[in-house]
C-alpha positions in Angstrom: 107.4 157.9 124.4 104.3 160.0 124.7 103.7 159.9 121.0 104.0 156.1 121.1 101.5 156.0 123.9 99.1 158.2 121.9 99.4 156.0 118.9 98.7 152.8 121.0 95.6 154.5 122.6 94.4 155.7 119.2 94.7 152.1 117.8 92.9 150.7 120.8 90.0 153.1 120.3 89.9 152.4 116.5 89.6 148.6 116.5 88.8 148.4 112.8 92.0 150.2 111.8 93.9 148.1 114.3 92.4 144.9 112.9 93.3 146.0 109.4 96.9 146.6 110.4 97.1 143.3 112.1 95.7 141.4 109.1 98.1 143.3 106.7 101.1 142.6 109.0 100.4 138.9 109.3 99.7 138.5 105.6 103.0 140.3 104.7 105.0 138.1 107.1 103.3 135.0 105.8 104.1 135.9 102.2 107.8 136.6 103.1 108.1 133.2 104.9 106.4 131.3 102.1 108.6 133.0 99.5 111.6 132.0 101.5 110.5 128.4 101.8 109.6 128.1 98.1 112.8 129.7 96.8 113.4 129.8 93.1 112.8 126.1 92.4 110.4 125.1 89.6 108.9 122.2 91.5 108.0 122.2 95.2 109.3 119.2 97.2 107.2 117.3 99.7 109.2 118.9 102.7 108.6 122.4 101.3 104.8 121.6 101.0 104.8 120.5 104.6 106.4 123.7 105.8 104.2 125.9 103.6 101.1 124.2 105.0 102.4 124.7 108.6 103.1 128.3 107.9 99.6 129.0 106.4 97.9 127.1 109.2 100.0 128.9 111.9 99.4 132.3 110.4 95.7 131.6 110.3 95.6 130.5 113.9 97.6 133.6 115.0 95.3 135.8 113.1 92.2 134.3 114.6 93.5 134.4 118.2 94.8 138.0 117.7 91.5 139.3 116.3 89.6 137.5 119.0 91.7 139.3 121.7 91.1 142.6 120.0 87.3 142.2 119.8 86.8 140.1 122.9 84.5 142.5 124.6 82.4 143.0 121.5 82.2 139.3 120.9 81.1 138.7 124.5 78.3 141.2 124.1 77.3 139.7 120.7 77.3 136.2 122.1 74.8 137.3 124.8 72.6 139.0 122.3 72.4 136.0 120.0 71.6 133.4 122.6 68.0 133.3 121.5 69.0 132.4 118.0 71.9 130.1 118.8 70.1 127.0 117.4 69.5 128.8 114.1 73.2 129.8 113.9 74.3 126.1 114.5 71.9 124.9 111.8 73.1 127.6 109.3 76.8 126.8 110.1 76.4 123.0 110.0 78.7 122.5 107.0 81.4 124.7 108.6 81.2 122.8 111.9 81.4 119.5 110.0 84.5 120.7 108.1 86.1 121.8 111.4 85.3 118.5 113.1 86.4 116.6 110.0 89.8 118.3 110.4 90.0 117.1 114.0 89.0 113.6 113.0 91.8 113.6 110.3 94.4 114.8 112.8 93.4 112.4 115.6 93.3 109.3 113.3 96.4 110.3 111.3 94.8 108.9 108.3 97.1 110.8 105.9 99.6 113.6 105.7 101.0 115.9 103.1 102.6 113.9 100.2 100.4 110.8 100.7 98.1 109.4 97.9 94.6 109.1 99.1 91.2 108.1 97.7 88.0 109.8 99.0 84.9 108.5 97.3 85.7 108.5 93.6 88.4 111.2 94.0 92.0 110.2 94.2 95.2 112.3 94.4 98.3 113.4 96.2 97.7 115.6 99.3 99.5 119.0 98.8 97.8 121.0 101.6 95.3 120.6 104.4 93.8 123.1 106.9 90.9 123.4 109.2 88.3 123.6 106.5 89.6 121.7 103.5 92.2 119.3 102.0 93.8 120.1 98.6 94.9 117.2 96.4 96.5 116.9 92.9 94.3 114.5 91.1 95.7 111.1 89.9 94.1 108.9 87.3 93.7 105.6 89.1 90.5 104.4 87.5 92.1 104.0 84.0 95.2 102.3 85.3 97.5 105.2 84.3 98.7 106.4 87.7 99.7 109.8 86.4 98.7 113.3 87.5 95.8 114.8 85.5 96.8 118.4 86.2 93.6 119.1 88.1 93.7 120.5 91.7 90.8 119.4 93.8 89.7 121.0 97.1 87.9 118.5 99.4 85.8 120.0 102.3 86.8 118.1 105.4 83.1 117.2 106.0 83.6 114.5 103.3 85.6 112.5 105.8 82.3 111.7 107.6 80.6 110.7 104.4 83.2 108.7 102.5 85.9 106.3 103.8 89.5 107.7 103.3 91.8 105.2 101.6 95.5 105.8 102.1 97.2 104.7 98.9 100.7 105.9 99.8 102.5 102.6 99.1 101.2 102.8 95.5 103.6 105.8 94.9 106.4 103.3 94.3 104.9 99.9 93.6 101.4 98.9 92.6 99.2 95.8 92.1 98.3 96.5 88.5 95.3 94.5 87.2 94.1 94.2 83.6 92.2 91.8 81.4 92.5 90.5 77.8 89.2 89.4 76.2 89.5 86.5 73.7 86.5 85.7 71.5 85.9 82.0 70.8 86.5 79.0 73.1 90.0 77.9 72.3 92.0 76.2 75.1 94.1 79.0 76.6 95.5 77.2 79.6 98.6 75.7 77.7 99.5 79.4 76.9 99.8 80.4 80.5 103.2 79.0 81.4 104.8 80.7 78.3 103.0 84.0 79.2 104.2 83.8 82.8 107.7 83.2 81.6 107.5 86.3 79.4 106.2 88.4 82.4 109.1 87.1 84.6 111.5 88.1 81.8 110.1 91.7 81.7 110.3 91.8 85.6 113.9 90.8 85.9 115.1 94.4 86.4 113.0 95.1 89.5 111.7 91.8 90.9 114.3 91.7 93.8 113.3 95.1 94.9 109.6 94.3 94.4 109.9 91.3 96.7 111.6 93.4 99.4 109.1 96.2 99.1 106.2 93.7 99.2 107.6 92.2 102.4 107.8 95.7 104.0 104.2 96.4 103.1 103.1 93.1 104.6 104.9 93.8 107.9 103.6 97.4 108.0 100.0 96.4 107.3 100.1 93.1 109.2 98.4 91.2 106.4 99.3 88.5 103.9 99.4 90.2 100.5 99.1 88.3 97.1 102.9 88.6 96.7 105.3 90.0 94.1 104.9 87.1 91.6 102.7 87.5 88.5 99.2 86.1 88.8 97.3 84.9 85.8 93.9 83.2 85.6 91.1 82.7 83.1 87.4 83.2 83.4 84.4 83.2 80.9 82.3 86.1 80.0 78.5 86.2 79.7 78.5 85.8 75.9 81.0 82.9 75.8 84.3 84.8 75.4 87.3 84.0 77.5 88.9 86.6 79.8 92.5 86.4 80.8 93.1 88.3 84.0 96.6 89.4 84.9 97.9 91.0 88.0 101.4 92.4 88.3 103.3 93.8 91.2 105.5 96.4 89.5 106.9 100.0 89.8 104.0 102.4 89.4 105.6 104.4 86.6 106.2 101.2 84.6 102.7 99.7 85.0 101.2 100.9 81.7 104.3 100.0 79.7 104.4 96.5 81.2 100.7 96.0 80.4 101.3 96.8 76.8 104.3 94.4 76.6 102.3 91.6 78.2 99.3 92.2 75.8 101.7 92.1 72.9 103.3 88.8 74.2 99.9 87.2 74.6 98.7 88.2 71.1 101.9 86.7 69.7 101.6 83.5 71.6 97.9 83.1 70.8 98.6 83.7 67.1 101.3 81.1 67.0 99.2 78.5 68.8 95.9 79.1 67.0 96.9 80.7 63.6 93.6 80.0 61.9 91.4 81.3 64.8 93.5 84.2 66.0 91.7 87.4 66.4 92.9 90.7 68.0 92.1 90.4 71.6 90.3 93.3 73.0 
């Protein structure tokens, strides 16, 4: 008992050693818990990511509180000594403060959670981790209409949430409004081709259209707005140099969007070639 008392007194007197042991202990416990959550699986599930993020944030919070209690007296003295330069410290730590308040803004607004697809500025991806300072996402290629992971991991400082709007794209994980255009040189009358093209699109959509209608209805109820609907939308416009542009919008499973686009393009080329065999060119 006396030996234990001496060890405790020694650690209290040597706060650097005590702090080192506390950090080491918390890191070891965190590593053990994270290893237990991850297990031996090759791919981490969304639920595992949530618990791993909670473990990391909880360990960080415990570490900060514990070190604060150990060094409380020194911190109080330091705070009094730096009162005169408090303004300079605030200015120097502006980005850190913005990151911290950005985390509070995210938590209070519930704009997204782990597993959601988000877009911040020109960056889009699936959220895999968030903490007090940053949000980590796996980048998704949305700007080229591919909807697949690029393999890049992006760390967003939470201060970005005050600079750029956060778009929650979570419903796009299953179904998406996929837009693309087909450019046709010349000025042939393309309107008679549209009913046949729409019929082709409906044929390609037979396997998922019922689920798409239900999912579209769920999104409308959740968002409280009238969406374009699950039916294909096709319209024609003219370009600046006289070419015609066929615009197509499909509501389809995200993983099938690129494949369906290729099938619709092939159908249009075939219909156009049959209707205007002399003038047919390969649409861009």
